[in-house]
Amino acid sequence: MTATEAETEVRGSPMTIQQVSRLSGLSEPTLRYYEKIRLIPAVDRDRDSGHRRYHPRVVETIKALGCLRSTGMSVRDMRAYLSHLDEGARGAAPLRDLFQRNADRLEREIALMEVRLRYLRLKADMWDARERADAGAEHRAIEELTDVIDTLQP
């Protein structure tokens, strides 16, 4: 499905759970869960098959939730996001704070992932040096690994 086809479907007729899953990046079980916990409203069902049919407005909300979920945002924060959307200027400060807090969290996670990546690269360097019988390079890698390991400790 091309982006244009997907946008046409979002604006047009109701979509199946498979279509919404592809469009939002959220799995079908996650979509069912979000409905169960009322993060999204109850989804209409096809009269004949009983299958879920997502209306365009709900699909837009789900797409936003998919973006938020991909950042690691909690369900609690997604719920807060949705609750402040219609508050206009009154909701701006809580939304700013919510996004700033999540940006800070994600920045810390990225920093930690960079340390973990450095650890893996140094381990590869250490084993490469050992394979080449380069004791000096192996020793340097081990020294750097010790420093990296110290930063990973709580």
mmCIF file of C-alpha atoms in Angstrom:
data_model
loop_
_atom_site.group_PDB
_atom_site.id
_atom_site.type_symbol
_atom_site.label_atom_id
_atom_site.label_comp_id
_atom_site.label_asym_id
_atom_site.label_seq_id
_atom_site.Cartn_x
_atom_site.Cartn_y
_atom_site.Cartn_z
ATOM 1 C CA MET A 1 0.000 0.000 0.000
ATOM 2 C CA THR A 2 1.440 3.370 -0.964
ATOM 3 C CA ALA A 3 1.333 6.405 1.296
ATOM 4 C CA THR A 4 -1.280 7.982 -0.974
ATOM 5 C CA GLU A 5 -3.493 4.898 -0.803
ATOM 6 C CA ALA A 6 -3.134 4.821 2.966
ATOM 7 C CA GLU A 7 -4.079 8.490 3.286
ATOM 8 C CA THR A 8 -7.097 7.928 1.038
ATOM 9 C CA GLU A 9 -8.187 5.049 3.260
ATOM 10 C CA VAL A 10 -7.770 7.157 6.396
ATOM 11 C CA ARG A 11 -9.982 9.925 4.994
ATOM 12 C CA GLY A 12 -12.467 7.515 3.445
ATOM 13 C CA SER A 13 -14.201 4.414 4.644
ATOM 14 C CA PRO A 14 -13.546 2.537 7.870
ATOM 15 C CA MET A 15 -10.411 0.410 7.985
ATOM 16 C CA THR A 16 -9.732 -3.131 9.183
ATOM 17 C CA ILE A 17 -7.473 -3.888 12.109
ATOM 18 C CA GLN A 18 -4.821 -5.168 9.683
ATOM 19 C CA GLN A 19 -4.868 -1.895 7.750
ATOM 20 C CA VAL A 20 -4.687 0.187 10.919
ATOM 21 C CA SER A 21 -1.863 -1.968 12.235
ATOM 22 C CA ARG A 22 0.173 -1.450 9.059
ATOM 23 C CA LEU A 23 -0.537 2.262 8.996
ATOM 24 C CA SER A 24 0.193 2.930 12.679
ATOM 25 C CA GLY A 25 3.004 0.476 13.344
ATOM 26 C CA LEU A 26 1.051 -0.923 16.297
ATOM 27 C CA SER A 27 0.405 -4.653 16.400
ATOM 28 C CA GLU A 28 -3.115 -6.025 16.270
ATOM 29 C CA PRO A 29 -2.896 -7.246 19.887
ATOM 30 C CA THR A 30 -1.769 -3.753 20.942
ATOM 31 C CA LEU A 31 -4.747 -2.203 19.137
ATOM 32 C CA ARG A 32 -7.089 -4.610 20.926
ATOM 33 C CA TYR A 33 -5.387 -3.829 24.233
ATOM 34 C CA TYR A 34 -5.689 -0.069 23.715
ATOM 35 C CA GLU A 35 -9.390 -0.561 23.078
ATOM 36 C CA LYS A 36 -9.748 -2.810 26.148
ATOM 37 C CA ILE A 37 -8.120 -0.246 28.459
ATOM 38 C CA ARG A 38 -10.093 2.533 26.746
ATOM 39 C CA LEU A 39 -7.068 4.411 25.477
ATOM 40 C CA ILE A 40 -9.001 4.474 22.221
ATOM 41 C CA PRO A 41 -12.789 4.428 22.080
ATOM 42 C CA ALA A 42 -14.714 1.221 21.478
ATOM 43 C CA VAL A 43 -14.352 0.320 17.818
ATOM 44 C CA ASP A 44 -17.426 -0.302 15.681
ATOM 45 C CA ARG A 45 -17.939 -3.813 14.371
ATOM 46 C CA ASP A 46 -19.027 -4.956 10.942
ATOM 47 C CA ARG A 47 -22.623 -6.226 11.252
ATOM 48 C CA ASP A 48 -22.003 -9.296 9.133
ATOM 49 C CA SER A 49 -18.530 -10.442 10.187
ATOM 50 C CA GLY A 50 -18.129 -8.837 13.618
ATOM 51 C CA HIS A 51 -14.683 -7.579 12.587
ATOM 52 C CA ARG A 52 -13.479 -4.236 13.869
ATOM 53 C CA ARG A 53 -13.893 -1.242 11.576
ATOM 54 C CA TYR A 54 -11.837 1.799 12.511
ATOM 55 C CA HIS A 55 -13.246 5.155 11.470
ATOM 56 C CA PRO A 56 -10.905 7.839 10.097
ATOM 57 C CA ARG A 57 -10.893 9.994 13.234
ATOM 58 C CA VAL A 58 -9.935 7.033 15.438
ATOM 59 C CA VAL A 59 -7.264 6.044 12.918
ATOM 60 C CA GLU A 60 -5.697 9.511 13.220
ATOM 61 C CA THR A 61 -5.589 9.102 17.010
ATOM 62 C CA ILE A 62 -4.076 5.632 16.650
ATOM 63 C CA LYS A 63 -1.397 6.950 14.283
ATOM 64 C CA ALA A 64 -0.440 9.551 16.902
ATOM 65 C CA LEU A 65 -0.366 6.860 19.591
ATOM 66 C CA GLY A 66 1.865 4.743 17.347
ATOM 67 C CA CYS A 67 4.336 7.621 17.127
ATOM 68 C CA LEU A 68 4.262 8.132 20.876
ATOM 69 C CA ARG A 69 4.641 4.420 21.557
ATOM 70 C CA SER A 70 7.670 4.273 19.263
ATOM 71 C CA THR A 71 9.382 6.794 21.548
ATOM 72 C CA GLY A 72 8.768 4.555 24.546
ATOM 73 C CA MET A 73 6.061 6.766 26.005
ATOM 74 C CA SER A 74 4.004 5.036 28.689
ATOM 75 C CA VAL A 75 0.293 4.342 28.377
ATOM 76 C CA ARG A 76 -0.222 6.681 31.326
ATOM 77 C CA ASP A 77 1.486 9.530 29.446
ATOM 78 C CA MET A 78 -0.389 8.720 26.235
ATOM 79 C CA ARG A 79 -3.622 8.923 28.209
ATOM 80 C CA ALA A 80 -2.548 12.314 29.603
ATOM 81 C CA TYR A 81 -1.663 13.470 26.082
ATOM 82 C CA LEU A 82 -5.126 12.582 24.812
ATOM 83 C CA SER A 83 -6.846 14.207 27.782
ATOM 84 C CA HIS A 84 -5.087 17.570 27.246
ATOM 85 C CA LEU A 85 -5.526 17.778 23.458
ATOM 86 C CA ASP A 86 -8.856 19.555 23.496
ATOM 87 C CA GLU A 87 -7.971 22.041 26.228
ATOM 88 C CA GLY A 88 -6.463 24.643 23.916
ATOM 89 C CA ALA A 89 -4.061 27.055 25.622
ATOM 90 C CA ARG A 90 -4.950 25.582 29.014
ATOM 91 C CA GLY A 91 -3.545 22.228 27.914
ATOM 92 C CA ALA A 92 -0.356 23.667 26.432
ATOM 93 C CA ALA A 93 1.728 23.733 29.619
ATOM 94 C CA PRO A 94 0.895 20.160 30.692
ATOM 95 C CA LEU A 95 1.582 18.923 27.160
ATOM 96 C CA ARG A 96 4.857 20.834 26.976
ATOM 97 C CA ASP A 97 5.914 19.298 30.295
ATOM 98 C CA LEU A 98 4.832 15.817 29.212
ATOM 99 C CA PHE A 99 6.835 16.008 25.979
ATOM 100 C CA GLN A 100 9.860 17.583 27.686
ATOM 101 C CA ARG A 101 9.878 14.871 30.353
ATOM 102 C CA ASN A 102 9.684 12.159 27.689
ATOM 103 C CA ALA A 103 12.361 13.834 25.572
ATOM 104 C CA ASP A 104 14.648 13.918 28.623
ATOM 105 C CA ARG A 105 13.918 10.234 29.302
ATOM 106 C CA LEU A 106 14.658 9.299 25.716
ATOM 107 C CA GLU A 107 17.876 11.327 25.760
ATOM 108 C CA ARG A 108 19.047 9.371 28.841
ATOM 109 C CA GLU A 109 18.145 6.085 27.124
ATOM 110 C CA ILE A 110 20.084 7.084 24.000
ATOM 111 C CA ALA A 111 23.130 7.980 26.100
ATOM 112 C CA LEU A 112 22.960 4.586 27.800
ATOM 113 C CA MET A 113 22.598 2.821 24.443
ATOM 114 C CA GLU A 114 25.683 4.680 23.180
ATOM 115 C CA VAL A 115 27.665 3.365 26.167
ATOM 116 C CA ARG A 116 26.404 -0.157 25.474
ATOM 117 C CA LEU A 117 27.400 0.212 21.824
ATOM 118 C CA ARG A 118 30.875 1.366 22.899
ATOM 119 C CA TYR A 119 31.107 -1.703 25.139
ATOM 120 C CA LEU A 120 30.278 -4.053 22.254
ATOM 121 C CA ARG A 121 32.743 -2.369 19.909
ATOM 122 C CA LEU A 122 35.507 -2.587 22.515
ATOM 123 C CA LYS A 123 34.757 -6.265 23.090
ATOM 124 C CA ALA A 124 35.042 -6.830 19.335
ATOM 125 C CA ASP A 125 38.349 -4.907 19.335
ATOM 126 C CA MET A 126 39.627 -6.969 22.255
ATOM 127 C CA TRP A 127 38.827 -10.276 20.548
ATOM 128 C CA ASP A 128 40.249 -9.017 17.265
ATOM 129 C CA ALA A 129 43.475 -8.101 19.036
ATOM 130 C CA ARG A 130 43.579 -11.497 20.730
ATOM 131 C CA GLU A 131 43.086 -13.238 17.381
ATOM 132 C CA ARG A 132 45.958 -11.202 15.912
ATOM 133 C CA ALA A 133 48.089 -11.898 19.017
ATOM 134 C CA ASP A 134 48.460 -8.135 19.572
ATOM 135 C CA ALA A 135 48.848 -8.013 23.357
ATOM 136 C CA GLY A 136 49.186 -4.215 23.423
ATOM 137 C CA ALA A 137 45.915 -3.617 21.553
ATOM 138 C CA GLU A 138 44.183 -6.228 23.690
ATOM 139 C CA HIS A 139 45.395 -4.557 26.879
ATOM 140 C CA ARG A 140 44.231 -1.107 25.667
ATOM 141 C CA ALA A 141 40.794 -2.499 24.804
ATOM 142 C CA ILE A 142 40.532 -4.123 28.246
ATOM 143 C CA GLU A 143 41.475 -0.850 29.968
ATOM 144 C CA GLU A 144 38.831 1.035 27.997
ATOM 145 C CA LEU A 145 36.313 -1.713 28.730
ATOM 146 C CA THR A 146 36.937 -1.292 32.436
ATOM 147 C CA ASP A 147 36.089 2.415 32.150
ATOM 148 C CA VAL A 148 32.954 1.681 30.099
ATOM 149 C CA ILE A 149 31.812 -1.012 32.531
ATOM 150 C CA ASP A 150 32.186 1.459 35.405
ATOM 151 C CA THR A 151 29.793 3.873 33.640
ATOM 152 C CA LEU A 152 27.223 1.074 33.205
ATOM 153 C CA GLN A 153 27.110 0.319 36.936
ATOM 154 C CA PRO A 154 24.186 1.898 38.813
#
